[in-house]
Structure formats: structure tokens, C-alpha cells
Short mmCIF file of C-alpha atoms in Angstrom, two decimals:
data_model
loop_
_atom_site.label_atom_id
_atom_site.label_comp_id
_atom_site.label_asym_id
_atom_site.label_seq_id
_atom_site.Cartn_x
_atom_site.Cartn_y
_atom_site.Cartn_z
CA MET A 1035 -27.79 75.94 -8.02
CA LYS A 1036 -31.23 74.62 -8.97
CA SER A 1037 -29.78 72.83 -12.00
CA LYS A 1038 -27.26 71.03 -9.72
CA LYS A 1039 -30.11 69.89 -7.45
CA LYS A 1040 -32.03 68.59 -10.49
CA ILE A 1041 -28.98 66.62 -11.64
CA ILE A 1042 -28.51 65.09 -8.18
CA VAL A 1043 -32.20 64.18 -7.94
CA THR A 1044 -32.10 62.69 -11.44
CA LEU A 1045 -29.05 60.56 -10.53
CA VAL A 1046 -30.70 59.35 -7.33
CA VAL A 1047 -33.82 58.34 -9.29
CA ILE A 1048 -31.75 56.50 -11.90
CA VAL A 1049 -29.81 54.59 -9.22
CA ALA A 1050 -33.06 53.72 -7.43
CA VAL A 1051 -34.61 52.44 -10.67
CA ILE A 1052 -31.53 50.30 -11.40
CA CYS A 1053 -31.53 48.86 -7.86
CA LEU A 1054 -35.25 48.13 -8.10
CA TYR A 1055 -34.75 46.40 -11.45
CA LEU A 1056 -31.91 44.25 -10.10
CA LEU A 1057 -34.01 43.39 -7.05
CA LEU A 1058 -37.00 42.35 -9.13
CA ASN A 1059 -34.86 40.73 -11.85
CA PRO A 1060 -31.95 39.05 -10.07
CA LYS A 1061 -28.96 37.87 -12.10
CA MET A 1062 -29.22 34.34 -13.35
CA LYS A 1063 -27.25 31.87 -11.23
CA THR A 1064 -25.74 28.80 -12.91
CA GLN A 1065 -23.65 25.82 -11.87
CA MET A 1066 -21.57 23.47 -13.97
CA ALA A 1067 -22.72 19.83 -14.31
CA LEU A 1068 -19.88 17.53 -13.27
CA SER A 1069 -19.43 13.75 -13.18
CA SER A 1070 -19.63 12.51 -9.61
CA THR A 1071 -20.98 9.89 -7.22
CA ILE A 1072 -23.45 10.42 -4.40
CA GLU A 1073 -23.83 7.83 -1.66
CA ASP A 1074 -26.99 6.98 0.24
CA LYS A 1075 -25.09 6.54 3.49
CA SER A 1076 -25.27 6.85 7.27
CA VAL A 1077 -22.75 6.40 10.10
CA HIS A 1078 -23.37 3.95 12.96
CA ARG A 1079 -21.83 2.04 15.83
CA ALA A 1080 -20.84 -1.49 14.83
CA ILE A 1081 -19.47 -4.70 16.32
CA ILE A 1082 -17.38 -7.09 14.20
CA ILE A 1083 -18.21 -10.79 14.48
CA ARG A 1084 -15.87 -13.54 13.31
CA ASN A 1085 -15.55 -17.30 13.64
CA GLU A 1086 -12.58 -17.51 16.02
CA LYS A 1087 -10.98 -20.49 17.69
CA ALA A 1088 -8.66 -20.82 20.66
CA VAL A 1089 -5.29 -22.43 20.03
CA ILE A 1090 -4.64 -25.98 21.30
CA ASP A 1091 -1.83 -27.74 23.14
CA PHE A 1092 0.11 -30.79 21.90
CA SER A 1093 -2.67 -33.14 23.13
CA GLY A 1094 -5.28 -31.28 21.07
CA ASN A 1095 -6.99 -29.68 24.07
CA GLN A 1096 -8.16 -26.07 23.96
CA PHE A 1097 -5.55 -24.08 25.84
CA GLU A 1098 -6.67 -21.92 28.74
CA PHE A 1099 -4.35 -18.96 29.14
CA SER A 1100 -3.20 -17.81 32.58
CA ASP A 1101 -0.68 -15.21 33.71
CA GLY A 1102 2.45 -15.37 31.56
CA ILE A 1103 3.89 -14.38 28.18
CA VAL A 1104 3.33 -15.52 24.59
CA GLN A 1105 6.18 -15.86 22.11
CA SER A 1106 4.72 -16.16 18.61
CA HIS A 1107 6.46 -18.16 15.87
CA VAL A 1108 4.44 -16.64 13.02
CA SER A 1109 3.52 -13.09 12.12
CA ASP A 1110 0.31 -11.44 13.30
CA GLY A 1111 -2.24 -11.79 10.48
CA GLU A 1112 -0.36 -14.64 8.79
CA TYR A 1113 -2.24 -17.57 7.22
CA VAL A 1114 -1.32 -20.89 8.89
CA LYS A 1115 -2.19 -24.52 8.24
CA LYS A 1116 -3.86 -26.88 10.69
CA ALA A 1117 -1.58 -28.16 13.52
CA LYS A 1118 1.00 -25.44 12.88
CA ASN A 1119 3.17 -24.61 15.92
CA VAL A 1120 2.16 -20.95 16.16
CA ALA A 1121 3.46 -19.90 19.58
CA THR A 1122 5.01 -20.82 22.90
CA PHE A 1123 3.40 -19.86 26.20
CA TYR A 1124 5.57 -19.36 29.28
CA LYS A 1125 3.56 -19.59 32.49
CA ASN A 1126 4.31 -17.22 35.34
CA ASP A 1127 5.02 -19.12 38.60
CA ASN A 1128 4.81 -15.85 40.54
CA SER A 1129 8.48 -15.85 41.48
CA GLU A 1130 10.38 -12.59 40.98
CA SER A 1131 13.18 -14.32 39.08
CA THR A 1132 10.71 -15.81 36.58
CA LYS A 1133 8.95 -12.49 36.07
CA GLU A 1134 12.28 -10.76 35.48
CA MET A 1135 13.46 -13.44 33.05
CA GLN A 1136 10.16 -13.35 31.12
CA ALA A 1137 10.43 -9.55 30.90
CA ARG A 1138 13.97 -9.87 29.51
CA LEU A 1139 12.88 -12.55 27.05
CA THR A 1140 10.08 -10.30 25.81
CA LYS A 1141 12.42 -7.33 25.43
CA VAL A 1142 15.10 -9.36 23.61
CA THR A 1143 12.53 -10.90 21.27
CA GLU A 1144 11.10 -7.48 20.42
CA ARG A 1145 14.59 -6.17 19.67
CA ILE A 1146 15.34 -9.14 17.40
CA GLU A 1147 12.04 -8.63 15.53
CA GLN A 1148 12.77 -4.91 15.13
CA ILE A 1149 16.17 -5.61 13.60
CA GLN A 1150 14.82 -8.33 11.32
CA SER A 1151 11.85 -6.28 10.14
CA PHE A 1152 13.97 -3.18 9.60
CA ALA A 1153 16.80 -4.98 7.92
CA GLY A 1154 16.17 -8.39 6.39
CA ALA A 1155 18.53 -10.41 4.32
CA ASP A 1156 21.42 -8.95 2.35
CA GLU A 1157 19.60 -5.85 1.11
CA ALA A 1158 19.34 -4.48 4.64
CA PHE A 1159 23.07 -4.02 5.02
CA ALA A 1160 23.71 -2.64 1.54
CA ASP A 1161 26.12 0.30 1.34
CA ASP A 1162 23.43 2.89 0.55
CA LYS A 1163 24.06 6.04 2.56
CA VAL A 1164 21.46 8.07 0.65
CA LYS A 1165 18.70 5.59 1.50
CA ILE A 1166 19.78 5.52 5.15
CA GLU A 1167 19.62 9.33 5.30
CA ASP A 1168 16.16 9.28 3.69
CA ASP A 1169 14.97 6.65 6.16
CA LEU A 1170 16.28 8.67 9.10
CA THR A 1171 14.54 11.82 7.86
CA ASN A 1172 11.21 9.97 7.44
CA TYR A 1173 11.48 8.31 10.85
CA ILE A 1174 12.19 11.64 12.55
CA LYS A 1175 9.10 13.12 10.87
CA GLU A 1176 7.03 10.14 12.07
CA TYR A 1177 8.43 10.56 15.58
CA ALA A 1178 7.39 14.22 15.62
CA LYS A 1179 3.90 13.35 14.35
CA TYR A 1180 3.31 10.63 16.97
CA SER A 1181 4.77 12.87 19.71
CA VAL A 1182 2.13 15.50 18.98
CA LYS A 1183 -0.58 12.81 19.16
CA LYS A 1184 1.04 11.35 22.31
CA ASP A 1185 0.89 7.92 20.68
CA ALA A 1186 3.22 6.01 23.02
CA ARG A 1187 3.10 2.73 21.10
CA ASN A 1188 4.15 4.21 17.77
CA ILE A 1189 6.67 6.55 19.44
CA SER A 1190 8.48 3.51 20.88
CA SER A 1191 8.41 1.70 17.52
CA VAL A 1192 9.74 4.68 15.55
CA LYS A 1193 12.38 5.38 18.19
CA SER A 1194 13.76 1.87 17.69
CA LYS A 1195 13.84 2.43 13.92
CA ILE A 1196 15.78 5.67 14.42
CA GLU A 1197 18.30 3.86 16.62
CA LEU A 1198 18.73 1.10 14.02
CA ALA A 1199 19.04 3.57 11.14
CA SER A 1200 21.64 5.55 13.13
CA SER A 1201 23.59 2.34 13.69
CA LYS A 1202 23.49 1.56 9.98
CA LYS A 1203 24.65 5.08 9.14
CA SER A 1204 27.94 4.48 10.96
CA ASP A 1205 28.05 0.80 10.02
CA THR A 1206 26.94 0.42 6.39
CA THR A 1207 28.52 -3.03 6.11
CA GLY A 1208 26.12 -4.22 8.81
CA GLU A 1209 28.82 -6.04 10.78
CA LYS A 1210 27.92 -4.40 14.11
CA ILE A 1211 24.20 -5.04 13.65
CA LYS A 1212 24.87 -8.64 12.63
CA ALA A 1213 27.00 -9.09 15.72
CA GLU A 1214 24.29 -7.58 17.91
CA LEU A 1215 21.68 -9.87 16.36
CA LEU A 1216 23.87 -12.91 17.04
CA GLU A 1217 24.33 -11.92 20.69
CA LEU A 1218 20.59 -11.29 21.10
CA GLU A 1219 19.71 -14.71 19.69
CA LYS A 1220 22.15 -16.36 22.12
CA GLU A 1221 20.63 -14.41 24.99
CA LYS A 1222 17.13 -15.42 23.91
CA ALA A 1223 18.09 -19.10 23.72
CA SER A 1224 19.51 -18.87 27.26
CA TYR A 1225 16.26 -17.45 28.67
CA GLU A 1226 14.17 -20.04 26.82
CA LYS A 1227 16.28 -22.85 28.29
CA SER A 1228 15.86 -21.46 31.82
CA LEU A 1229 12.07 -21.26 31.34
CA GLU A 1230 11.82 -24.73 29.75
CA ASN A 1231 9.74 -26.23 32.60
CA LEU A 1232 7.14 -23.43 32.35
CA LYS A 1233 6.50 -23.57 28.62
CA THR A 1234 3.63 -25.02 26.57
CA GLU A 1235 3.79 -25.26 22.79
CA LEU A 1236 0.63 -24.00 21.07
CA TYR A 1237 -0.86 -25.16 17.77
CA SER A 1238 -3.55 -24.04 15.36
CA PRO A 1239 -6.74 -26.14 15.66
CA SER A 1240 -7.52 -25.50 11.98
CA SER A 1241 -6.16 -23.57 9.06
CA GLY A 1242 -6.80 -19.84 9.27
CA ILE A 1243 -5.41 -16.45 10.21
CA PHE A 1244 -3.18 -16.28 13.28
CA MET A 1245 -3.89 -13.34 15.58
CA LEU A 1246 -1.78 -12.56 18.61
CA LYS A 1247 -4.35 -10.26 20.21
CA THR A 1248 -7.58 -11.40 21.86
CA ASP A 1249 -10.26 -9.24 23.49
CA GLY A 1250 -12.36 -11.66 25.54
CA PHE A 1251 -15.37 -11.59 23.20
CA GLU A 1252 -14.32 -14.58 21.08
CA LYS A 1253 -16.80 -16.99 22.72
CA ILE A 1254 -19.64 -14.43 22.75
CA LEU A 1255 -19.44 -12.89 19.29
CA THR A 1256 -19.85 -15.95 17.09
CA LYS A 1257 -21.78 -16.67 13.90
CA ASN A 1258 -24.60 -18.11 16.06
CA ILE A 1259 -25.75 -14.66 17.21
CA VAL A 1260 -25.87 -13.08 13.73
CA ASN A 1261 -29.60 -13.75 13.30
CA SER A 1262 -30.59 -13.17 16.91
CA ILE A 1263 -28.65 -10.24 18.40
CA SER A 1264 -31.01 -7.56 19.71
CA ALA A 1265 -30.49 -3.83 20.16
CA GLN A 1266 -30.30 -4.31 23.93
CA GLU A 1267 -27.67 -7.07 23.64
CA PHE A 1268 -25.69 -4.98 21.17
CA SER A 1269 -25.60 -1.98 23.51
CA LYS A 1270 -24.52 -4.14 26.46
CA ILE A 1271 -21.67 -5.76 24.51
CA TYR A 1272 -20.55 -2.47 22.95
CA ASP A 1273 -20.29 -0.77 26.34
CA GLU A 1274 -18.64 -3.74 28.08
CA GLU A 1275 -14.89 -3.72 28.59
CA LYS A 1276 -12.95 -6.95 28.98
CA GLU A 1277 -9.40 -7.34 30.21
CA GLU A 1278 -6.92 -8.37 27.52
CA LYS A 1279 -4.61 -11.24 28.46
CA ALA A 1280 -1.49 -12.68 26.89
CA SER A 1281 -3.10 -15.06 24.41
CA CYS A 1282 -3.63 -15.81 20.72
CA LYS A 1283 -6.31 -17.22 18.39
CA ILE A 1284 -7.10 -18.48 14.92
CA ILE A 1285 -9.69 -16.89 12.63
CA ASP A 1286 -10.80 -19.93 10.66
CA ASN A 1287 -12.88 -18.29 7.96
CA TYR A 1288 -12.54 -15.30 5.64
CA THR A 1289 -16.25 -14.51 6.16
CA TRP A 1290 -16.91 -11.88 8.80
CA TYR A 1291 -20.00 -10.01 9.99
CA ALA A 1292 -20.81 -6.49 11.12
CA ALA A 1293 -23.66 -6.00 13.59
CA ILE A 1294 -24.75 -2.41 12.95
CA GLU A 1295 -26.95 -0.33 15.26
CA VAL A 1296 -29.45 1.78 13.27
CA ASP A 1297 -32.62 3.67 14.12
CA SER A 1298 -35.93 2.12 13.09
CA LYS A 1299 -36.48 4.67 10.31
CA ARG A 1300 -33.15 3.90 8.64
CA ALA A 1301 -33.71 0.15 9.05
CA LYS A 1302 -36.77 0.41 6.78
CA ASP A 1303 -34.46 1.31 3.88
CA PHE A 1304 -32.96 -2.18 3.88
CA LYS A 1305 -34.11 -5.72 3.25
CA VAL A 1306 -32.53 -9.11 3.88
CA GLY A 1307 -30.44 -10.34 0.94
CA GLU A 1308 -29.59 -6.98 -0.62
CA GLU A 1309 -26.01 -5.93 -1.27
CA VAL A 1310 -24.58 -2.92 0.55
CA PHE A 1311 -21.18 -1.33 1.08
CA LEU A 1312 -19.43 -0.93 4.42
CA ARG A 1313 -16.78 1.71 5.02
CA PHE A 1314 -14.60 1.48 8.08
CA ASN A 1315 -13.85 5.07 9.02
CA THR A 1316 -10.70 4.14 10.97
CA ILE A 1317 -9.03 2.51 7.95
CA ASN A 1318 -10.97 4.28 5.16
CA LYS A 1319 -11.72 1.17 3.12
CA ASN A 1320 -14.94 -0.01 1.44
CA PHE A 1321 -16.17 -3.61 1.55
CA LEU A 1322 -19.04 -5.24 -0.34
CA GLY A 1323 -21.49 -7.04 1.95
CA LYS A 1324 -24.91 -8.66 2.10
CA VAL A 1325 -27.68 -8.01 4.63
CA GLU A 1326 -28.13 -11.24 6.59
CA SER A 1327 -30.72 -10.15 9.15
CA ILE A 1328 -32.63 -7.18 10.58
CA SER A 1329 -33.69 -7.49 14.22
CA ASP A 1330 -37.37 -7.31 15.12
CA ASP A 1331 -36.85 -4.96 18.08
CA LYS A 1332 -39.95 -2.89 18.85
CA GLY A 1333 -38.04 0.13 20.16
CA ASP A 1334 -36.24 3.01 18.45
CA MET A 1335 -33.17 0.99 17.49
CA LYS A 1336 -32.64 -2.14 15.40
CA ILE A 1337 -29.60 -4.25 14.51
CA ILE A 1338 -28.70 -4.94 10.89
CA CYS A 1339 -26.19 -7.77 10.42
CA VAL A 1340 -24.13 -7.64 7.23
CA SER A 1341 -21.78 -10.39 6.03
CA SER A 1342 -18.72 -9.96 3.84
CA GLU A 1343 -16.18 -12.31 2.28
CA GLN A 1344 -13.72 -9.56 1.43
CA TYR A 1345 -10.88 -10.28 3.85
CA ASP A 1346 -8.49 -7.60 5.01
CA VAL A 1347 -5.94 -7.94 7.79
CA ASP A 1348 -7.02 -4.57 9.22
CA ILE A 1349 -10.53 -5.95 9.78
CA SER A 1350 -9.08 -8.78 11.87
CA THR A 1351 -7.93 -6.31 14.50
CA LEU A 1352 -11.24 -4.43 14.77
CA ARG A 1353 -14.05 -5.31 17.18
CA LYS A 1354 -15.98 -2.15 18.13
CA THR A 1355 -15.89 0.67 15.62
CA ASP A 1356 -17.80 3.33 13.72
CA ILE A 1357 -18.94 2.22 10.31
CA THR A 1358 -20.50 3.95 7.29
CA LEU A 1359 -23.40 1.91 5.95
CA ILE A 1360 -23.87 2.66 2.24
CA LYS A 1361 -27.13 1.48 0.72
CA LYS A 1362 -26.16 2.45 -2.79
CA MET A 1363 -23.74 4.56 -4.81
CA TYR A 1364 -25.23 6.66 -7.61
CA SER A 1365 -23.01 7.92 -10.45
CA GLY A 1366 -23.77 10.42 -13.18
CA LEU A 1367 -23.92 14.19 -13.53
CA VAL A 1368 -24.35 16.00 -10.21
CA ILE A 1369 -26.50 19.14 -10.14
CA PRO A 1370 -28.23 21.16 -7.39
CA SER A 1371 -31.68 19.81 -6.53
CA GLU A 1372 -33.17 23.30 -6.88
CA ALA A 1373 -32.19 23.33 -10.56
CA ILE A 1374 -34.74 20.60 -11.36
CA LYS A 1375 -37.95 21.94 -12.87
CA LYS A 1376 -41.25 20.54 -14.10
CA VAL A 1377 -42.31 21.96 -17.47
CA ASP A 1378 -45.36 20.67 -19.38
CA GLY A 1379 -45.33 17.53 -17.27
CA LYS A 1380 -41.68 16.81 -18.07
CA THR A 1381 -38.83 16.80 -15.54
CA GLY A 1382 -35.62 18.51 -16.52
CA VAL A 1383 -33.31 21.50 -16.16
CA TYR A 1384 -32.62 24.73 -17.98
CA ALA A 1385 -29.09 24.50 -19.40
CA LEU A 1386 -26.96 26.95 -21.34
CA LYS A 1387 -26.26 25.63 -24.85
CA GLY A 1388 -23.98 28.14 -26.54
CA LYS A 1389 -25.78 31.45 -26.00
CA THR A 1390 -29.23 29.89 -25.74
CA ILE A 1391 -31.06 28.55 -22.70
CA ARG A 1392 -32.62 25.16 -23.49
CA PHE A 1393 -34.97 23.07 -21.37
CA VAL A 1394 -33.33 19.64 -21.21
CA GLU A 1395 -35.40 16.67 -20.11
CA THR A 1396 -33.35 14.64 -17.63
CA LYS A 1397 -33.58 11.24 -15.98
CA ILE A 1398 -33.19 11.65 -12.20
CA ILE A 1399 -31.18 8.76 -10.75
CA TYR A 1400 -31.02 10.01 -7.15
CA ASN A 1401 -32.06 13.14 -5.29
CA ASP A 1402 -31.31 13.79 -1.61
CA GLY A 1403 -32.92 17.23 -1.58
CA THR A 1404 -29.62 19.12 -1.82
CA SER A 1405 -27.90 17.50 -4.77
CA ALA A 1406 -29.16 15.22 -7.50
CA ILE A 1407 -27.55 12.70 -9.82
CA VAL A 1408 -28.93 12.66 -13.38
CA LYS A 1409 -28.13 10.28 -16.21
CA GLU A 1410 -25.10 11.06 -18.34
CA TYR A 1411 -25.72 9.62 -21.80
CA ASN A 1412 -22.93 7.68 -23.49
CA PRO A 1413 -23.18 7.38 -27.30
CA PHE A 1414 -21.08 4.20 -27.23
CA VAL A 1415 -23.38 2.46 -24.71
CA ASP A 1416 -26.86 3.99 -24.85
CA THR A 1417 -28.96 2.93 -27.87
CA SER A 1418 -31.66 5.57 -27.40
CA ILE A 1419 -30.47 9.13 -26.78
CA PRO A 1420 -32.75 12.22 -26.71
CA ALA A 1421 -32.13 14.99 -29.25
CA VAL A 1422 -31.00 17.39 -26.51
CA THR A 1423 -29.12 16.02 -23.50
CA LEU A 1424 -27.40 17.42 -20.45
CA ASN A 1425 -23.68 17.01 -20.98
CA LEU A 1426 -20.57 17.21 -18.84
CA TYR A 1427 -19.59 20.83 -18.09
CA ASP A 1428 -22.94 22.26 -19.22
CA GLU A 1429 -23.98 25.31 -17.18
CA VAL A 1430 -27.27 24.51 -15.42
CA VAL A 1431 -29.59 27.35 -14.35
CA VAL A 1432 -30.02 27.21 -10.57
CA SER A 1433 -32.02 30.40 -10.14
CA GLY A 1434 -33.25 33.29 -12.25
CA LYS A 1435 -36.45 35.08 -13.21
CA ASN A 1436 -38.46 34.59 -16.40
CA VAL A 1437 -36.20 31.81 -17.68
CA TYR A 1438 -37.64 29.97 -20.69
CA ASP A 1439 -36.65 27.52 -23.41
CA GLY A 1440 -34.98 29.35 -26.30
CA MET A 1441 -34.00 32.37 -24.20
CA LEU A 1442 -30.94 34.19 -25.57
CA VAL A 1443 -28.19 35.10 -23.12
CA LYS A 1444 -25.88 38.01 -23.85
#
């Protein structure tokens, strides 16, 4: 009985010693060095500024839109030359018959555009039942997706595509659709003739990008305010809502500007003239830009204005948005910041080379306190390479006790 107690006590002591050893000598923790990019970035509210012009009438006068409808002759986002007939405006004379006819004209035009965009030329009516089935399947999936999001605009658009695809499925020669298109065009011509006395032809005042949508800020957000907009003015414009009217405009320059609201601390990271990147979170695209101005507001917020000449049609539809301001992108080997050590006045990391731990001096490119980017040497580019370097897929020691250069690892 006593011998059993001694064995149990001995086992307890052994376990306690092992636990104490593991506690005082924790297992070494490592992490693999991988090629990556870290961005010095921050997310802010932004307002997009463009050089926009109102369309003109036949006499060359700037056209003032009133209640009515716009029938465009060119696509939204299409480049047009100066004096191009871009649209027709039909004024509303407040009579019920005119309102009804304008509503029908709008509906017929939309239907014609849907058919033409869905089908176009001879390819649209090709006898391809497999493609039609694939299209129907994709449209139904889109319809389900937009239904969940309650996106009425896209639901209506996809519903029309489903109807057209269904028509093509039973009419692969396209004869019925062609006949429908012909009837719609006749109907449209009839409405246009009836509204002849209420129409005004509209023209582009200069070459540029035609945009069917306006937001009421075209005369306020011009290039003239780029160097003067204050944090207070920014906030007022951002929070202001303007009523959208039936109208159109011309963007006459590929250069656009982003007025970005930043706190005073972040503003200190930038200087006029430096290049930055802008990422529009709604469209997930990066654009190269240049800092044009930084406001001299004395409060907590400042406005940084960035210009860009990288045109994208998606930018043309944005006005107020969230934007990611990227000061710089740093590429190299990414490692945890806590892995960086200072040994004999040299900065580096302990890395596993074979079965030996080596202290590898490293060049820190960027460190945000959590992760760091260090230089990855390239023998085909770099003329001076240290004898021991940190390489891709090396295991870097993040934590561990009594780690030293030359330490053997079992």
C-alpha cells in the first residue's frame, strides 16, 4: 500500500516538474515569411469633383431643364464630339394627355433599348438553344440575388431579360422579336410626332463624356473649389440632398478630383505634390492620383484634394462615396512585428535555416506595429547581397526563450 502511494507521489512530482519546465521554457513559436504587400491606408468620406457642362440648345444657349422627359440619342458614358445631338427634351405642358403620352414614350423607348442591348444584330437571333438556356439560368440567379437585396431597379432590368430570353427560347429564329421591335419603333415614332411642338433638341457644348444623370451639384463642385474647399463646406455639401431632375450633361475632361475628409493627424502624413492611390470601395478599383491641396482648417478635420487622370466610367456616376486613401504600398516579405529583434546594434530576425537558428540582419521597409515588410533580395537585381538573407518560406521565430544564433533545433 505504501509503495503504491510512493509511486503516485513520484508521478505527481514528475508531472509537476514537466509542467513547470514547459511554463518556464515555452515552445518556440515560428511563422513562415511570405511575399505580400502592406498598405498605409485609411478610409474616409469623399466628394468627387469634375468639370461638367450643361447641354445647349440649337442656338447655343445653355438649356435650363424643367418638368418633362429626356430621350437620349447616345449611350450613358459615351464619348461625344462637340455639337453632337445627344438628346431630345419633351416639355410637360401639365395636361394629362401629354403626361400619359410621355409615360408611354418612355416605356416604349426602354423596351426597345432592352431588346437591342439583349439581342443586337444577327448574332442575337442565332439558333443557339444551349446559350439561351444558360442565359435564362443566369438571369434567374440574378433575379433571386436582387430579390433578397430588394434592389427594385435591377429586379426590373433582370425581369425584362428573362422575358426576352423566354421569347427567344420559343422563337430561336427571332421573327417574333423582330416583329415586336418593328411595332415598337412605329409606336415610338407616333408618340414623337404627337409631342413635336413640345420638344427641344439638345447638343454637346464641347467634346466629352455624355451623362444622362445629374445631381444638382454640377455648378457647385467645379475645379475652382479644389484649392479652397474647407472642412465646414465639405460637411455641408456632403449632407445636402438635391432633387434629381430629368436632365443630362457633358463631362469635358478626363481629369477628376476627390475632396477627402481626414483628421488633422492623418493629414500630416501627406504633402502637396506627392502621388497616392485612391480605392473606391463601392467599385473596388484603385486609381493613381496626386495631392493638389490640403486645407488650412484649424479644427480637427482637414480636406485633402487629390487629382487623377485615370478615367473610368464608374467614376462618372459617383459623387459622394467612401474612399480608401493609400499613402503607399510596401512589398516584400511579411513577418510579425514582434519577430524583429535588436542584437549587437543590428536589426533582424531569428530564422530557421535547416536545423539551425540563425540571426538574419534584415532591412525593414515598413512596420505598422502588427506586421512588417522586410526586403526580399533578388540575385538578378540586387548587386550587394548579405551572406545570410531572409528568404521566402523561411520560418521566422516569433517567440521563444533563450533563442540564440547557431542554436540547434531537434
